Each structure stands twice: as structure tokens, then as C-alpha cells.
Tab-separated table of C-alpha atoms in Angstrom:
chain	number	residue	atom	x	y	z
A	1	MET	CA	79.115	87.426	96.521
A	2	GLY	CA	78.465	85.392	100.094
A	3	THR	CA	75.863	85.759	102.327
A	4	SER	CA	76.266	85.523	106.155
A	5	VAL	CA	73.339	83.838	108.248
A	6	CYS	CA	72.546	85.998	111.270
A	7	PHE	CA	70.745	82.983	113.545
A	8	LEU	CA	67.382	84.704	115.857
A	9	ASN	CA	65.688	82.212	118.731
A	10	LEU	CA	62.137	83.072	119.498
A	11	SER	CA	59.885	80.661	121.457
A	12	SER	CA	56.424	81.066	120.230
A	13	CYS	CA	55.545	78.098	123.597
A	14	PRO	CA	56.832	77.144	126.804
A	15	ARG	CA	57.736	73.363	125.007
A	16	LEU	CA	58.516	74.387	121.289
A	17	ARG	CA	61.886	76.848	120.745
A	18	LEU	CA	61.804	78.268	116.990
A	19	SER	CA	64.847	79.826	114.961
A	20	THR	CA	64.679	81.840	112.346
A	21	PHE	CA	66.669	83.449	110.501
A	22	ARG	CA	68.125	86.332	108.467
A	23	ILE	CA	70.067	87.025	105.496
A	24	LEU	CA	72.419	89.890	105.538
A	25	SER	CA	72.728	90.298	101.827
A	26	SER	CA	75.732	91.697	100.483
A	27	ALA	CA	75.213	95.655	100.332
A	28	GLU	CA	74.485	95.481	104.216
A	29	ILE	CA	78.313	93.632	105.026
A	30	GLY	CA	80.102	96.233	102.683
A	31	VAL	CA	78.995	98.892	104.197
A	32	SER	CA	80.992	98.062	107.167
A	33	ARG	CA	83.928	97.017	105.741
A	34	ARG	CA	83.626	100.376	103.676
A	35	GLN	CA	82.912	102.168	107.447
A	36	VAL	CA	86.150	100.400	109.474
A	37	LEU	CA	88.036	101.644	105.940
A	38	GLU	CA	87.264	105.245	105.942
A	39	GLN	CA	88.280	104.988	109.807
A	40	VAL	CA	91.773	103.095	108.589
A	41	ASP	CA	92.276	106.426	106.524
A	42	LYS	CA	91.329	108.539	109.925
A	43	GLU	CA	93.798	106.618	111.768
A	44	LEU	CA	96.254	106.883	109.302
A	45	SER	CA	96.237	110.977	108.662
A	46	LYS	CA	96.489	111.405	112.104
A	47	GLY	CA	99.875	109.069	111.922
A	48	ASP	CA	98.223	106.452	114.827
A	49	GLU	CA	99.166	103.945	112.598
A	50	ARG	CA	98.806	101.190	115.625
A	51	ALA	CA	95.090	101.629	115.424
A	52	ALA	CA	95.155	101.802	111.593
A	53	LEU	CA	97.249	98.364	111.488
A	54	SER	CA	94.668	97.176	115.009
A	55	LEU	CA	91.231	98.039	112.664
A	56	VAL	CA	92.749	95.714	109.240
A	57	LYS	CA	93.717	93.001	111.292
A	58	ASP	CA	89.700	93.214	113.791
A	59	LEU	CA	88.222	92.863	110.006
A	60	GLN	CA	90.989	90.132	108.656
A	61	GLY	CA	89.819	86.692	107.067
A	62	LYS	CA	86.279	87.602	108.393
A	63	PRO	CA	83.179	87.558	105.725
A	64	GLY	CA	82.643	90.466	104.167
A	65	GLY	CA	85.980	92.270	105.608
A	66	LEU	CA	89.596	92.294	104.629
A	67	ARG	CA	88.912	88.134	103.299
A	68	CYS	CA	92.727	89.777	101.517
A	69	PHE	CA	94.885	90.962	103.869
A	70	ALA	CA	97.837	88.134	104.124
A	71	ALA	CA	95.893	85.730	102.552
A	72	ALA	CA	98.489	85.734	99.603
A	73	ARG	CA	98.701	81.856	98.182
A	74	GLN	CA	102.735	81.416	97.876
A	75	VAL	CA	104.956	79.197	96.453
A	76	PRO	CA	107.358	76.966	99.058
A	77	GLN	CA	110.486	78.679	99.798
A	78	ARG	CA	112.849	77.015	98.700
A	79	LEU	CA	116.571	77.740	96.190
A	80	TYR	CA	115.055	77.957	92.792
A	81	THR	CA	117.441	77.349	89.973
A	82	LEU	CA	117.291	79.943	87.127
A	83	ASP	CA	116.100	77.960	85.250
A	84	GLU	CA	113.355	77.515	87.161
A	85	LEU	CA	112.503	81.029	87.010
A	86	ARG	CA	112.642	81.134	82.890
A	87	LEU	CA	110.814	77.831	84.020
A	88	ASN	CA	108.021	80.674	84.440
A	89	GLY	CA	108.883	83.084	81.880
A	90	ILE	CA	110.845	84.846	83.639
A	91	GLU	CA	114.269	86.135	82.925
A	92	THR	CA	115.981	87.660	85.847
A	93	ALA	CA	118.268	90.122	83.518
A	94	SER	CA	115.886	92.095	82.742
A	95	LEU	CA	114.041	92.697	85.546
A	96	LEU	CA	116.841	92.711	88.209
A	97	SER	CA	118.955	94.990	86.229
A	98	PRO	CA	116.982	98.421	85.946
A	99	VAL	CA	118.245	101.838	85.112
A	100	ASP	CA	116.542	105.163	86.039
A	101	SER	CA	116.072	107.470	83.251
A	102	THR	CA	117.683	106.573	80.620
A	103	LEU	CA	117.829	107.846	77.077
A	104	GLY	CA	117.003	104.524	76.059
A	105	SER	CA	113.677	104.786	77.355
A	106	ILE	CA	113.313	107.892	76.249
A	107	GLU	CA	113.805	107.418	72.788
A	108	ARG	CA	111.289	103.470	73.164
A	109	ASN	CA	108.198	105.437	74.399
A	110	LEU	CA	109.165	108.454	72.417
A	111	GLN	CA	106.702	107.852	69.174
A	112	LEU	CA	103.741	105.499	71.896
A	113	ALA	CA	103.738	109.764	73.383
A	114	ALA	CA	104.098	111.487	69.721
A	115	ILE	CA	101.093	108.817	68.742
A	116	LEU	CA	98.705	108.992	72.057
A	117	GLY	CA	98.531	112.399	72.842
A	118	GLY	CA	100.729	114.596	70.686
A	119	VAL	CA	99.247	114.912	67.458
A	120	ALA	CA	95.915	115.937	69.050
A	121	ALA	CA	97.895	118.152	71.564
A	122	TRP	CA	99.878	120.051	68.499
A	123	ASN	CA	96.144	120.198	66.725
A	124	VAL	CA	94.387	121.721	69.581
A	125	PHE	CA	96.722	124.009	71.452
A	126	SER	CA	99.209	124.669	69.373
A	127	PHE	CA	102.160	123.595	71.033
A	128	ASN	CA	105.727	123.534	69.998
A	129	GLN	CA	107.378	120.258	69.367
A	130	GLN	CA	109.393	120.802	72.001
A	131	GLN	CA	106.767	120.917	73.977
A	132	ILE	CA	104.570	118.384	72.734
A	133	LEU	CA	107.850	116.438	73.581
A	134	PHE	CA	108.415	117.174	77.600
A	135	ILE	CA	104.452	117.016	77.636
A	136	SER	CA	104.088	113.435	76.541
A	137	LEU	CA	107.578	112.053	78.252
A	138	GLY	CA	105.743	114.066	81.428
A	139	PHE	CA	102.704	111.742	80.885
A	140	LEU	CA	104.292	108.472	80.179
A	141	PHE	CA	106.405	108.837	83.887
A	142	LEU	CA	103.088	109.194	85.593
A	143	TRP	CA	101.361	106.479	84.319
A	144	THR	CA	104.838	103.936	84.755
A	145	LEU	CA	104.662	105.959	88.514
A	146	ASP	CA	100.845	104.522	89.109
A	147	LEU	CA	101.540	100.464	87.581
A	148	HIS	CA	104.876	100.773	89.555
A	149	GLU	CA	103.615	101.776	93.053
A	150	ALA	CA	99.964	99.445	92.564
A	151	GLY	CA	102.915	96.754	92.114
A	152	HIS	CA	104.494	97.279	95.983
A	153	PHE	CA	101.132	98.307	97.241
A	154	LEU	CA	99.312	95.859	96.356
A	155	ILE	CA	101.824	92.259	97.276
A	156	ALA	CA	102.459	94.875	100.324
A	157	TYR	CA	98.583	94.568	100.745
A	158	LEU	CA	98.195	90.677	99.818
A	159	VAL	CA	101.240	89.420	102.244
A	160	GLY	CA	99.886	91.460	104.861
A	161	ILE	CA	101.888	94.764	105.501
A	162	LEU	CA	99.913	97.224	105.250
A	163	PRO	CA	100.005	100.592	103.489
A	164	ARG	CA	100.665	103.770	104.631
A	165	GLY	CA	99.997	106.164	102.150
A	166	TYR	CA	101.502	107.087	98.431
A	167	THR	CA	102.727	109.583	96.576
A	168	LEU	CA	103.416	110.174	92.900
A	169	THR	CA	104.687	113.494	92.386
A	170	SER	CA	106.887	115.604	94.107
A	171	LEU	CA	104.259	118.438	93.735
A	172	GLU	CA	102.104	115.700	95.283
A	173	ALA	CA	104.479	115.310	98.457
A	174	LEU	CA	104.309	119.387	98.726
A	175	LYS	CA	100.691	119.255	99.496
A	176	LYS	CA	100.710	116.697	101.458
A	177	GLU	CA	103.440	116.878	103.615
A	178	GLY	CA	104.779	120.377	103.316
A	179	SER	CA	108.260	118.975	101.286
A	180	LEU	CA	109.911	119.084	98.101
A	181	ASN	CA	112.258	115.926	99.947
A	182	ILE	CA	110.026	112.803	99.136
A	183	GLN	CA	110.554	110.987	96.435
A	184	ALA	CA	107.158	109.397	94.489
A	185	GLY	CA	106.391	105.943	96.829
A	186	THR	CA	104.605	104.035	98.927
A	187	ALA	CA	105.241	103.617	102.439
A	188	PHE	CA	104.444	101.249	104.815
A	189	VAL	CA	102.877	100.879	108.515
A	190	ASP	CA	106.418	98.854	109.459
A	191	PHE	CA	106.595	99.318	112.979
A	192	GLU	CA	106.702	95.397	113.049
A	193	PHE	CA	109.380	95.107	111.504
A	194	LEU	CA	111.426	97.444	113.016
A	195	GLU	CA	111.075	96.632	116.234
A	196	GLU	CA	112.222	93.690	115.607
A	197	VAL	CA	115.669	95.089	113.351
A	198	ASN	CA	116.311	97.565	116.777
A	199	ALA	CA	116.152	93.499	118.871
A	200	GLY	CA	119.152	92.128	116.209
A	201	LYS	CA	116.636	89.337	115.050
A	202	VAL	CA	114.600	89.943	111.614
A	203	SER	CA	111.841	86.938	111.078
A	204	ALA	CA	112.201	85.639	107.653
A	205	THR	CA	108.436	86.267	108.043
A	206	THR	CA	108.694	89.718	107.697
A	207	LEU	CA	112.003	89.422	105.822
A	208	ASN	CA	110.046	87.009	102.243
A	209	ARG	CA	107.579	90.132	103.082
A	210	PHE	CA	109.226	93.002	102.472
A	211	SER	CA	111.753	91.369	100.202
A	212	CYS	CA	108.721	90.617	97.680
A	213	ILE	CA	107.092	94.278	98.353
A	214	ALA	CA	110.582	95.787	97.215
A	215	LEU	CA	110.901	93.862	94.655
A	216	ALA	CA	106.711	94.297	93.482
A	217	GLY	CA	107.778	97.550	91.208
A	218	VAL	CA	110.582	96.317	88.423
A	219	ALA	CA	108.011	92.668	88.967
A	220	THR	CA	104.905	94.909	87.892
A	221	GLU	CA	107.134	97.036	84.893
A	222	TYR	CA	108.788	93.152	83.915
A	223	LEU	CA	105.537	91.966	83.402
A	224	LEU	CA	104.084	95.035	81.312
A	225	PHE	CA	107.001	95.888	79.546
A	226	GLY	CA	109.389	92.871	79.353
A	227	TYR	CA	111.528	95.090	81.125
A	228	ALA	CA	112.633	96.856	84.028
A	229	GLU	CA	113.400	100.263	83.533
A	230	GLY	CA	112.528	102.006	87.532
A	231	GLY	CA	113.562	100.849	91.263
A	232	LEU	CA	116.880	100.822	91.272
A	233	ALA	CA	116.558	102.289	94.824
A	234	ASP	CA	114.399	99.894	95.199
A	235	ILE	CA	116.506	96.586	94.626
A	236	ASN	CA	119.465	98.081	96.434
A	237	LYS	CA	117.453	98.600	99.561
A	238	LEU	CA	116.528	95.175	99.461
A	239	ASP	CA	120.156	94.089	98.435
A	240	GLY	CA	121.148	96.332	101.712
A	241	LEU	CA	119.303	94.399	103.485
A	242	LEU	CA	120.141	91.622	103.557
A	243	LYS	CA	123.773	92.446	103.854
A	244	GLY	CA	123.275	94.329	106.471
A	245	LEU	CA	121.730	90.730	107.745
A	246	GLY	CA	125.315	88.595	107.611
A	247	PHE	CA	123.637	86.853	104.896
A	248	SER	CA	126.384	84.986	101.967
A	249	GLN	CA	126.047	85.706	98.187
A	250	LYS	CA	124.778	82.460	97.828
A	251	LYS	CA	122.108	82.529	100.751
A	252	ALA	CA	121.084	86.512	99.400
A	253	ASP	CA	120.443	84.373	95.477
A	254	SER	CA	118.160	81.980	97.342
A	255	GLN	CA	115.981	84.393	98.753
A	256	VAL	CA	115.882	86.924	95.799
A	257	ARG	CA	114.615	84.482	93.436
A	258	TRP	CA	112.268	83.138	96.056
A	259	ALA	CA	110.576	86.520	96.197
A	260	VAL	CA	111.585	87.367	92.523
A	261	LEU	CA	108.929	84.156	90.978
A	262	ASN	CA	106.673	84.369	94.235
A	263	THR	CA	106.108	88.208	93.183
A	264	ILE	CA	105.425	87.566	89.951
A	265	LEU	CA	103.588	84.863	90.469
A	266	LEU	CA	100.992	86.496	92.987
A	267	LEU	CA	101.371	90.036	89.566
A	268	ARG	CA	99.595	87.084	87.461
A	269	ARG	CA	97.675	85.908	89.088
A	270	HIS	CA	96.201	89.589	90.015
A	271	GLU	CA	96.523	91.644	88.027
A	272	ALA	CA	93.061	92.896	87.446
A	273	ALA	CA	93.288	94.087	90.851
A	274	ARG	CA	96.038	95.414	90.128
A	275	SER	CA	95.156	97.066	86.922
A	276	LYS	CA	91.979	98.960	88.934
A	277	LEU	CA	94.234	99.993	91.518
A	278	ALA	CA	96.580	101.789	89.750
A	279	GLU	CA	93.341	103.385	88.008
A	280	ALA	CA	92.369	104.314	91.540
A	281	MET	CA	95.987	105.456	92.846
A	282	SER	CA	95.731	107.776	89.608
A	283	LEU	CA	93.392	109.386	90.991
A	284	GLY	CA	94.624	110.013	94.458
A	285	LYS	CA	92.324	107.652	96.123
A	286	THR	CA	92.610	107.021	99.803
A	287	VAL	CA	94.933	104.005	101.329
A	288	GLY	CA	91.151	102.586	102.653
A	289	SER	CA	89.738	102.863	99.732
A	290	CYS	CA	91.965	101.185	97.785
A	291	ILE	CA	92.208	98.277	99.933
A	292	ASP	CA	88.489	98.283	99.189
A	293	ILE	CA	89.212	97.750	95.002
A	294	ILE	CA	91.746	95.576	95.984
A	295	GLU	CA	89.269	93.801	97.762
A	296	ASP	CA	86.192	93.767	95.809
A	297	ASN	CA	88.791	92.714	92.401
A	298	VAL	CA	90.231	89.212	93.957
A	299	ASN	CA	88.120	86.188	93.956
A	300	ASN	CA	88.085	83.749	96.461
A	301	ALA	CA	89.615	81.264	94.530
A	302	ASP	CA	92.713	82.918	94.144
A	303	ILE	CA	93.839	83.110	97.894
């Protein structure tokens, strides 16, 4: 826990000027950060993304402020071989070939679901076997979504993109947006990216950020389970973006390999923050509260 020092000059006599200081506690600093994040939530709820991002940038990197925003320690960008990825424990076939809602995932998770919740529910509520199956799979699906979206949220914040909001279920989307025509996922303050796209030139920095964000969900699943089941749409979007920018296959492969390595290493380094963030998102905490949790669970030595 760091401290900040405020100096106040006091004159005790015409010929002598003394300096005294007061130490600000981390609690005092924390109140300031929380107040700003509450205002960020208000601006986001009003749809004023520019104002929300401005508040975050004003507090970026300041003592007691938002030291983690855009502060990720990233790997150098160059062409990495598949062997180099394997040396870092990354098998791209398991990470970049996700499928959505397969029978295989049901078969792999069914026994775990029954052990964790099914038997207890059967005994307490007298549910039949089919009801147990649906309930158990439902909880597993929501749990996986929490983990997946926490990966997107965390990586976005660390590389300098402000999350705008998130939904984990269609019911939540109905409550927040008044529509069921919204998929579960995390939304971002991306007007700067759209401005670059409309101008016909996307900077390398912007592309790097969104490449890592796109892969963060499948990377999280890969680290936790050894394979990625969800996130096919994320990978397709990244592939479409690279093709739209006119990338050759070799250049696209280089971009994706760098983003995979960078994202995996960031998630490994900040596993504690990601875990706490997933818990907060499962409880429906606000964007500002989620950011506060990230700031509280990232060590200075890791950024």
C-alpha cells in the first residue's frame, strides 16, 4: 500500500520558512478513486462514452489512481514461430479451433455437473434426472461465460480499452437493453477505433489492442481447461478485420501469433485479478466496481 505526501509551506517568522507534511492514507486515496469510478458508471449509463473515457484517462497512472489502465507489460511484437509458442506452453490447435455448444462439451462436463450440484438438488428438491441435467448444464454454461467474459474485460482494461458494459445471459440483456436480440458478451468504448476505421487507417497500436481483446476469451478457456469451446465468433471477427485490412496470410498469422502469446502471458501474470473479476461479474457488479477490483488485485511489479 503506497502513501502520498502533501507539502504545506508555513511561515513561523519573517526570516524562517518551515515545511511540514501530511501523509495521505490509502483509504483517503481509495475514496477518490471510487468516486471517479462511480462517475464513470454514471457517464456510461447515460451513453456518454467520451466523458467516461476522459475521466479514466485523467486518473490514469496517478498515485492512488488507475495505475493499471493501459499499463500491461507486453511482449515485443515480431514474428513468432509455432515452436516458440509451444515453448511457452501454447498449443494453437487447442486454442484457435473453438466450437460452440457441442455434444462433446456436454459429455465432458456432465459428470462434473452431477457431482457438484445434481445429487444435492435431487435430494433436496426431488427433481427428476432430466431436470437435473438442464439445471446443471445451465449453471456450467453461465460459469464458463463469467470466466470467458472476465478475460475479455481484464485484457481490454490492461491494454487501454475501457469496457462499456457486459451481459452474461439473454435475460440480463432483456433487463438492461429491453431486447432479447443481444448476445452475451462484453462491449467496449470503441469510438476511437471506429474513427480510425472510418478514416481508412487503423494504427498498429489499435490493431494490437483489439487483437488481444478478441482472443482473450478463448485464451482464458484454454488456460483453465486446456481447450477452448466458445469464442468462435471472436476469432471470426478478428479474421474478418485482418482480411478487411488487406493482410496477407503470412502477415495475419504473425499478428495472431503475437496476440496469442501476449494475451496468454498477460492472463497468466494476472490470474488473481481475473479470478476476482469473474466473481464480481457473476454478481453483476458495475464496470466501475469491476475496474476497482482489478486495481486492487494487480501487483505493481506485474505492470
